[in-house]
XYZ file of C-alpha atoms in Angstrom:
614
model
C 95.870 24.760 71.146
C 94.965 21.616 68.536
C 95.176 22.045 65.065
C 93.169 20.963 61.739
C 94.830 19.933 58.873
C 94.836 23.921 57.656
C 96.289 24.952 60.460
C 95.590 26.066 64.331
C 92.745 24.527 66.080
C 91.562 24.043 69.497
C 89.255 21.247 68.453
C 86.197 22.023 71.357
C 82.646 21.827 70.933
C 79.958 23.743 72.697
C 76.636 22.061 72.911
C 74.744 25.161 74.338
C 75.263 28.907 73.830
C 73.329 30.007 77.245
C 75.452 31.317 80.106
C 78.614 29.310 80.793
C 78.961 26.343 79.359
C 81.694 23.703 80.779
C 82.480 20.621 79.246
C 84.590 18.206 81.332
C 85.377 14.448 81.353
C 82.907 11.866 82.457
C 82.905 8.259 81.599
C 79.901 6.373 83.345
C 78.319 3.431 82.020
C 78.891 3.841 78.237
C 77.790 7.334 77.833
C 79.924 9.827 75.738
C 83.516 10.332 77.549
C 82.409 13.840 78.651
C 79.540 15.752 80.197
C 78.418 19.144 79.907
C 77.512 21.674 82.903
C 75.338 24.326 82.188
C 74.714 27.341 84.350
C 72.692 30.471 83.667
C 73.136 33.655 84.718
C 73.501 37.283 84.162
C 76.656 38.722 82.814
C 77.990 42.053 84.514
C 80.490 44.091 82.237
C 82.914 45.852 84.421
C 84.047 49.473 83.541
C 86.452 51.799 85.151
C 84.230 54.128 86.263
C 82.573 51.833 88.495
C 85.355 50.003 89.493
C 83.389 47.022 89.347
C 84.569 43.432 90.144
C 83.108 40.323 89.853
C 81.751 38.773 92.876
C 83.332 35.145 92.202
C 86.841 37.254 91.940
C 86.076 38.860 94.968
C 85.434 35.473 97.062
C 88.063 33.559 95.530
C 91.076 35.668 95.295
C 90.375 38.505 97.850
C 91.820 42.231 97.852
C 94.902 41.572 96.107
C 93.290 39.600 92.992
C 90.572 42.568 92.917
C 93.200 45.055 92.715
C 95.069 43.144 89.753
C 92.334 42.752 88.086
C 91.602 46.737 88.442
C 95.427 47.389 87.498
C 94.544 45.331 84.284
C 91.277 46.402 83.402
C 92.443 50.558 83.752
C 95.865 49.340 81.879
C 93.472 48.358 79.113
C 91.868 51.257 79.466
C 94.122 53.831 78.849
C 95.641 52.424 75.753
C 94.586 54.014 72.486
C 96.339 51.534 70.465
C 94.674 49.014 68.735
C 97.515 46.284 68.672
C 98.934 47.371 71.758
C 95.457 46.930 73.244
C 95.139 43.214 72.143
C 98.865 42.433 73.373
C 97.864 43.441 76.621
C 94.718 42.048 76.774
C 96.329 38.617 75.736
C 99.302 39.167 78.254
C 97.191 40.174 81.249
C 94.809 37.243 80.925
C 97.116 34.770 81.066
C 99.133 36.274 83.835
C 95.669 36.709 85.815
C 94.189 33.253 85.321
C 97.698 31.247 85.464
C 97.475 30.277 81.654
C 100.571 29.088 79.845
C 98.906 29.781 76.582
C 96.870 32.746 75.729
C 95.570 34.411 72.392
C 93.247 36.589 70.509
C 91.776 35.652 67.314
C 89.955 38.448 64.917
C 87.701 37.052 62.664
C 85.956 38.260 59.483
C 82.373 38.001 58.434
C 83.054 34.330 57.016
C 84.626 33.173 60.266
C 88.255 33.312 58.900
C 90.905 34.753 60.759
C 92.343 38.257 59.960
C 94.625 38.917 63.265
C 95.859 36.455 65.810
C 97.860 37.797 68.667
C 99.506 34.797 70.995
C 101.324 34.456 74.323
C 103.458 31.917 75.326
C 103.840 29.611 71.975
C 107.880 30.479 70.901
C 107.965 32.235 67.566
C 109.905 29.668 65.534
C 106.995 27.360 66.775
C 104.874 30.125 65.440
C 106.499 30.397 62.129
C 106.315 26.481 61.696
C 102.370 26.500 61.996
C 100.731 26.351 58.741
C 98.152 29.463 59.468
C 95.741 31.053 62.324
C 92.928 29.000 63.493
C 89.487 30.003 61.844
C 85.753 29.668 63.396
C 85.578 26.122 62.205
C 84.450 23.000 63.971
C 84.383 23.362 67.666
C 85.813 26.996 67.467
C 82.893 27.995 65.612
C 80.529 26.927 68.636
C 82.378 29.458 71.317
C 79.332 31.297 72.768
C 78.541 35.159 72.267
C 77.646 35.245 75.842
C 79.574 33.653 79.018
C 82.641 31.329 78.651
C 83.526 27.664 77.404
C 85.640 25.839 79.828
C 87.269 22.312 79.430
C 89.315 20.102 81.900
C 91.399 18.546 78.917
C 90.417 19.374 75.316
C 92.180 16.170 74.151
C 88.979 14.172 75.854
C 86.898 15.868 73.426
C 85.321 14.067 70.280
C 85.804 16.476 68.118
C 89.567 16.865 68.510
C 91.404 16.325 65.835
C 95.059 16.366 67.372
C 98.036 18.612 67.132
C 99.804 19.734 64.047
C 103.335 18.864 64.001
C 105.640 21.766 65.796
C 102.529 22.821 67.713
C 102.912 22.653 71.617
C 101.107 19.962 74.046
C 97.845 21.656 75.610
C 95.036 20.082 77.773
C 92.671 22.652 80.203
C 91.003 25.359 77.875
C 88.925 28.460 78.813
C 87.506 30.388 75.826
C 85.156 33.484 75.591
C 84.217 35.934 73.034
C 85.076 39.452 73.017
C 82.103 41.759 71.964
C 82.287 45.250 70.552
C 79.140 47.385 70.068
C 77.201 44.181 71.305
C 78.255 42.354 68.648
C 81.375 39.564 68.478
C 84.849 40.958 67.530
C 87.280 37.938 68.522
C 87.575 34.847 70.574
C 90.039 34.732 73.399
C 91.624 31.390 73.953
C 93.563 30.318 77.037
C 95.101 26.973 77.803
C 97.482 24.832 80.050
C 97.174 25.998 83.228
C 98.018 23.697 85.953
C 95.410 22.235 88.114
C 92.691 23.465 85.175
C 90.553 26.424 85.388
C 88.174 27.296 87.504
C 85.228 29.627 88.242
C 87.448 32.595 89.394
C 89.228 31.976 86.169
C 85.894 32.963 84.276
C 84.996 35.894 86.222
C 88.324 37.493 85.573
C 88.090 36.678 81.579
C 84.771 38.180 81.294
C 85.780 41.369 83.025
C 88.836 41.857 81.236
C 86.645 40.728 78.014
C 84.167 43.514 78.607
C 87.070 45.951 79.576
C 88.711 44.827 76.212
C 85.495 45.449 74.375
C 85.578 49.127 75.576
C 89.251 49.689 74.865
C 88.913 47.999 71.404
C 85.973 50.403 70.731
C 88.124 53.239 71.965
C 90.729 52.482 69.863
C 88.886 51.843 66.868
C 87.403 55.320 66.888
C 90.733 56.834 67.835
C 92.296 55.483 64.828
C 89.073 56.376 62.724
C 89.727 59.763 63.527
C 93.049 60.009 62.747
C 92.429 58.399 59.259
C 89.788 60.828 58.726
C 92.214 63.685 59.357
C 94.455 62.033 56.886
C 91.863 62.092 54.095
C 91.154 65.704 54.963
C 94.893 66.452 54.593
C 95.548 64.590 51.695
C 92.159 65.959 49.447
C 93.508 69.427 50.475
C 97.143 68.882 49.153
C 95.425 67.408 46.044
C 93.226 70.373 45.703
C 95.859 73.155 46.398
C 98.016 71.115 43.810
C 95.402 71.551 41.187
C 94.080 75.034 42.061
C 97.900 76.338 41.715
C 98.297 74.463 38.145
C 100.082 71.365 39.053
C 100.341 68.919 36.132
C 97.022 66.683 35.910
C 98.746 63.402 35.919
C 100.837 64.388 39.210
C 97.850 65.157 40.785
C 96.526 61.613 39.982
C 99.536 60.160 40.858
C 99.388 61.841 44.633
C 95.685 60.684 44.822
C 96.686 57.082 44.166
C 99.671 57.041 46.295
C 97.775 59.271 49.253
C 95.046 56.724 49.175
C 96.926 53.647 49.250
C 98.832 54.994 52.510
C 96.134 56.166 54.308
C 94.129 53.190 53.968
C 96.606 50.839 54.361
C 95.826 49.176 51.014
C 98.673 47.339 49.484
C 97.450 48.611 45.906
C 95.775 51.919 44.894
C 94.247 52.149 41.366
C 92.532 55.131 39.520
C 90.502 53.846 37.029
C 89.345 56.586 34.569
C 87.887 56.963 30.904
C 89.741 56.368 28.132
C 89.473 57.702 24.606
C 87.602 55.073 23.575
C 85.024 55.398 26.148
C 86.105 52.331 27.951
C 87.202 52.421 31.736
C 91.047 52.079 32.022
C 93.204 51.744 35.190
C 95.199 54.822 34.055
C 97.339 55.212 37.602
C 98.404 52.190 39.800
C 100.297 52.363 42.522
C 101.647 50.025 44.854
C 101.920 45.554 44.503
C 101.520 44.490 40.757
C 101.520 47.952 39.623
C 103.050 46.954 36.458
C 100.606 43.886 35.931
C 97.378 46.145 36.734
C 98.449 49.223 34.694
C 96.408 49.624 31.394
C 93.603 46.949 32.219
C 90.285 47.666 30.650
C 87.213 47.155 32.947
C 84.434 44.932 31.904
C 81.146 46.430 31.173
C 79.645 44.797 33.577
C 81.665 45.161 36.346
C 82.031 47.064 39.836
C 84.134 50.051 38.333
C 81.411 50.529 36.015
C 78.637 49.981 38.343
C 80.118 52.917 40.933
C 81.249 54.841 37.972
C 77.532 55.212 36.668
C 75.772 55.315 40.206
C 78.155 57.188 42.347
C 77.563 54.282 45.257
C 80.799 52.733 46.887
C 81.397 49.277 47.194
C 83.196 46.593 49.889
C 84.634 43.542 48.459
C 85.453 40.643 51.132
C 87.464 38.987 48.462
C 88.104 39.225 45.064
C 90.047 36.039 45.125
C 86.936 34.199 46.133
C 84.736 36.104 43.556
C 82.919 33.936 41.476
C 82.703 36.086 38.110
C 85.799 37.782 38.054
C 87.185 38.599 34.332
C 90.088 40.254 35.159
C 92.727 37.060 36.465
C 95.377 40.053 37.675
C 92.564 40.757 40.300
C 92.539 37.229 42.062
C 95.400 38.040 43.440
C 94.033 40.108 45.864
C 91.478 39.969 48.896
C 89.465 42.633 50.331
C 88.591 45.585 47.723
C 86.875 49.207 47.854
C 85.495 50.818 45.291
C 84.799 54.659 45.415
C 83.735 57.057 42.928
C 85.275 60.082 41.858
C 82.282 62.174 41.641
C 80.446 65.505 42.065
C 76.902 66.393 41.245
C 76.236 64.680 38.005
C 79.636 64.194 37.012
C 81.569 61.237 37.078
C 85.408 61.584 36.687
C 86.601 57.940 37.451
C 86.570 55.159 39.979
C 89.297 55.162 43.505
C 89.940 51.261 43.927
C 91.953 49.921 46.657
C 93.161 46.399 46.847
C 94.498 44.951 49.757
C 96.318 41.039 49.670
C 94.502 37.736 50.005
C 94.486 37.206 54.306
C 94.667 40.949 55.127
C 92.190 42.761 56.979
C 88.855 43.794 55.199
C 87.899 46.902 54.442
C 85.088 48.371 57.053
C 82.125 50.973 56.191
C 84.222 53.824 57.812
C 87.182 53.127 55.073
C 84.315 53.266 52.637
C 82.854 56.456 54.181
C 85.915 58.243 54.483
C 87.572 56.971 51.044
C 84.556 58.400 49.009
C 84.316 61.737 50.665
C 88.372 62.174 49.519
C 87.595 60.771 46.174
C 84.459 63.365 45.868
C 86.947 65.952 46.960
C 89.196 65.452 44.563
C 86.766 64.883 41.828
C 85.420 68.309 42.828
C 89.107 70.064 42.542
C 89.475 68.459 39.188
C 86.160 70.099 38.036
C 87.436 73.245 39.423
C 90.588 73.047 37.703
C 88.825 72.234 34.883
C 86.693 75.151 35.110
C 89.892 77.211 35.614
C 91.479 76.148 32.685
C 88.385 76.745 30.507
C 88.417 80.010 31.793
C 92.105 80.959 31.182
C 91.125 79.500 27.648
C 88.672 82.198 26.912
C 90.740 85.020 28.399
C 93.302 84.217 26.304
C 91.126 84.437 23.353
C 89.816 87.450 24.362
C 93.002 88.880 24.864
C 93.926 87.721 21.305
C 90.933 89.448 19.644
C 91.689 92.614 21.491
C 95.445 92.522 20.395
C 93.688 91.758 16.761
C 91.577 94.692 17.612
C 94.400 96.880 18.485
C 97.016 95.831 15.669
C 94.140 96.683 13.042
C 92.446 99.857 14.718
C 95.976 101.375 15.049
C 99.000 99.994 13.560
C 97.496 98.441 10.226
C 95.140 101.505 9.293
C 98.108 103.881 9.947
C 100.459 101.662 7.852
C 97.545 101.753 5.357
C 97.336 105.461 5.822
C 101.098 105.720 5.067
C 101.168 103.408 2.278
C 98.321 105.452 0.229
C 100.123 108.625 1.012
C 103.275 107.180 -0.491
C 101.575 105.676 -3.149
C 99.832 109.278 -3.969
C 103.424 110.912 -3.810
C 104.524 108.247 -6.337
C 101.573 108.892 -8.848
C 102.161 113.008 -8.471
C 106.090 112.319 -9.345
C 105.305 110.927 -12.701
C 103.720 114.012 -14.029
C 106.403 116.469 -12.085
C 105.940 117.463 -8.736
C 107.721 120.542 -6.412
C 110.179 118.597 -4.688
C 109.708 120.585 -1.321
C 106.192 119.028 -1.341
C 107.667 115.483 -2.260
C 109.737 115.957 1.009
C 107.354 116.906 2.692
C 105.151 113.759 2.351
C 107.907 111.560 2.731
C 108.834 113.064 6.411
C 105.167 112.708 7.013
C 105.116 109.262 5.960
C 108.301 108.355 7.885
C 106.418 109.978 11.093
C 103.647 107.721 10.574
C 106.136 104.701 10.221
C 107.368 105.813 13.699
C 104.230 106.606 15.312
C 103.290 102.765 14.052
C 106.381 101.290 15.345
C 105.804 102.649 18.813
C 102.297 101.953 19.199
C 103.409 97.938 18.077
C 106.224 98.284 20.439
C 103.912 99.357 23.363
C 101.329 96.346 22.516
C 104.272 93.913 22.566
C 105.299 95.330 25.747
C 102.251 95.133 27.363
C 102.240 91.592 26.589
C 105.795 90.820 28.047
C 104.354 92.385 31.257
C 100.845 92.746 32.150
C 101.587 95.157 34.848
C 103.475 97.513 32.665
C 99.973 98.472 31.799
C 99.941 100.413 34.716
C 102.008 103.966 35.519
C 105.365 103.495 37.328
C 104.034 104.913 40.750
C 101.045 102.557 40.213
C 103.828 99.323 39.934
C 105.936 100.390 42.660
C 103.055 100.588 45.129
C 102.119 97.203 43.975
C 105.661 95.798 44.663
C 105.731 97.346 47.932
C 102.598 95.763 48.765
C 103.369 92.065 47.640
C 106.731 92.468 49.616
C 104.701 92.461 53.261
C 104.246 88.622 52.895
C 107.990 88.033 53.120
C 109.047 90.614 55.045
C 106.426 89.907 57.503
C 105.632 93.779 57.984
C 104.781 96.876 55.506
C 107.934 98.594 53.822
C 107.930 102.187 53.587
C 108.050 103.686 50.253
C 108.760 107.393 49.015
C 108.914 108.477 45.417
C 110.048 112.045 45.154
C 109.578 113.968 41.609
C 111.727 117.079 40.756
C 112.099 117.472 44.964
C 108.305 116.723 45.560
C 107.114 113.904 47.237
C 104.389 112.245 45.101
C 101.601 111.714 47.940
C 99.046 114.843 47.981
C 96.122 113.723 46.567
C 95.369 117.092 44.753
C 98.942 117.112 42.595
C 99.545 113.558 42.540
C 97.918 112.452 39.026
C 99.721 115.298 37.718
C 103.194 113.835 38.602
C 102.201 110.229 37.991
C 101.879 111.120 34.388
C 104.846 113.794 34.385
C 107.010 110.496 35.598
C 105.674 108.170 32.908
C 106.482 110.876 30.515
C 110.178 111.275 31.331
C 110.889 107.555 32.403
C 110.556 105.777 28.991
C 108.741 102.033 29.403
C 112.242 99.907 29.193
C 113.668 101.988 32.418
C 110.360 101.886 34.073
C 110.723 97.854 34.216
C 114.240 97.961 35.213
C 113.215 100.484 38.020
C 110.371 97.942 39.130
C 112.870 95.124 38.789
C 115.678 96.612 40.763
C 112.968 97.726 43.737
C 111.254 94.112 43.468
C 115.033 92.174 43.609
C 116.089 94.638 46.798
C 112.700 93.660 48.750
C 113.226 89.953 48.189
C 116.972 90.416 49.236
C 115.788 91.875 52.298
C 113.089 89.339 53.011
C 115.568 86.490 52.066
C 118.997 87.106 54.098
C 118.622 90.583 55.932
C 116.426 89.399 58.888
C 115.556 93.344 59.298
C 113.145 94.888 61.041
C 112.346 97.833 58.988
C 112.895 98.694 54.925
C 112.889 101.596 53.431
C 112.497 102.084 49.501
C 113.287 105.602 47.963
C 112.662 106.329 44.175
C 113.710 109.739 43.015
C 113.556 111.096 39.660
C 115.630 114.396 38.679
C 114.899 116.531 35.666
C 114.035 115.299 32.000
C 115.937 113.417 29.592
C 118.593 113.347 28.519
C 120.284 115.060 31.184
C 118.039 113.776 33.848
C 118.254 110.895 36.389
C 116.552 108.020 38.282
C 117.814 106.973 41.628
C 116.486 103.821 43.459
C 117.678 102.683 47.209
C 116.580 99.957 49.038
C 117.612 99.786 52.942
C 117.366 97.690 55.408
C 118.456 97.648 59.327
C 119.079 93.763 59.107
C 122.283 91.722 59.612
C 124.475 93.367 56.742
C 126.275 91.891 54.409
C 128.359 88.731 55.231
C 132.231 88.823 55.300
C 132.271 86.333 52.747
C 129.482 86.902 50.646
C 128.662 84.598 47.449
C 127.839 86.427 44.219
C 124.134 86.018 43.618
C 122.350 85.934 40.155
C 119.874 88.504 41.320
C 122.619 91.184 42.163
C 124.352 90.334 38.932
C 120.876 91.313 37.077
C 120.845 94.381 38.935
C 124.670 95.555 38.027
C 123.879 94.391 34.253
C 120.537 96.301 34.089
C 122.574 99.819 35.617
C 125.311 98.945 32.742
C 122.657 98.906 29.877
C 121.480 102.449 30.507
C 124.716 103.704 31.211
C 124.058 104.036 35.334
C 125.825 102.585 38.119
C 124.913 99.974 40.771
C 126.521 99.575 44.478
C 125.619 97.210 47.489
C 127.067 98.021 50.956
C 126.430 99.249 54.516
C 124.150 102.499 54.683
C 125.704 105.520 56.780
C 124.330 104.253 60.329
C 126.605 101.110 60.091
C 123.550 99.166 60.435
C 122.142 96.487 57.657
C 122.428 96.620 53.884
C 121.711 99.559 51.316
C 121.414 98.727 47.905
C 122.143 101.729 45.069
C 121.022 102.078 41.664
C 121.184 105.041 39.076
C 120.347 105.498 35.456
C 120.158 108.563 33.217
C 116.571 109.260 31.512
C 118.209 109.753 28.419
């Protein structure tokens, strides 16, 4: 493995890309110190299904060699982790050919090395070398089909010498590895005692074909995993927004998720600013403090993606000729994905990798654009829901204004007119009994107005309070099904009769609301809610029964609440909980009682709460 001035280099030239190209030393009569031997043949790919073995290998190594090759092919085919596939490919290639050194070089579209996997060179020596080799000089001539074999690479005229700390190498065998009929990378083998032969070529060709299939499978598997991660991230963003999460928190989650899934060094969200410019509002990862707040140029890629709705891949920002933002030159590969729904752009997702990192591919662009579109749709839905909430709030304000005007204000106005009339009549003399009657009527009107205003405020404090007590208790029982895993039983008894008969239920419902005043009804609902919640959290019960009983009328009547479960019961050293403290406080406020203990059966927990109706 020779080196150029900039890094590793094998220093080889191929004169023909047809078939197998072999370069051997040859010095007859002043001719160049090498000769090219070309043999044209049809390449045969090895698949695990056919268990195909190259004929040259069978002839050269026999059954033992064929078995070793098939073992290696099967090992490659069984692996779905790309780095592991590449390492196995290099290791087994050196093992079966007897080469001391081996390497797999993955190149980008410009011929630059993006991944280099080697075997044989000590890590300490690798660390001292300048960089991985690129497809320049003779390395760029390795044929797309067949192999390149050299007896001694140092005899080649393009050989430029070894860099410092590079181990000496002589014999060489190189071949391209293809995936989907395109060159994916090059295999380099060097320094085999006695040199490489045709059997080694057959091994490399067979392994290269198997590696191409294994690499494609690993890529498809990794792509499927990434796609699943993108979908999960999009669902998380949608859930956050529709649950009412803060918009900035959702934006930060979008950037961090995209950076992690795309294996980028930096992720940024470019969003419209108040002055109409596109600004990097959210940045996650490397150099976030430098990039945050950058204004994107109008003729740049961000504006193009924002306006057209089309994403873009950039091989290297560092190599871009017209880059107007100097902080962006520290990055290599870049991906622009518009945050866009139908006809509506929200922003641009920008993914960046450092110089020298593998470039983004088309699958990265496709999946990131799908994620960005899903995130944009979630934002649009969240905005629509917010607008709907605002409209509902305005409607509610108008309703409150109408209720206050039509009920309370009009009644107060009438009461004022009545008192003003009494004052005018008092000046001219009025019977005291008549004056007293007017004042009492006015006071009754004021009391009625106060009750109406209180009812309006009460409805604002608890929207569910507009329903009957029976309806609210049934709603609590239904909602508890999710936490308990089953439906609790609910029995409401009024004046000795269970409220469940269709013909007389509505009368009982109305009568209960008449004797249980609104504040007490709120507390009854809160007690049932807390009791069901405690059973769901702590009891591990298989059944829960709720019993609400209303006896008599105010002021002598009472309301009783019991919540009983058949679960684990009370712990011996039970900590005090704010929920049960609140229940005791609610009972004291009404002059009632609260207890928490074991039911008569001795199994589970029984909550008892009672308060007078007066």
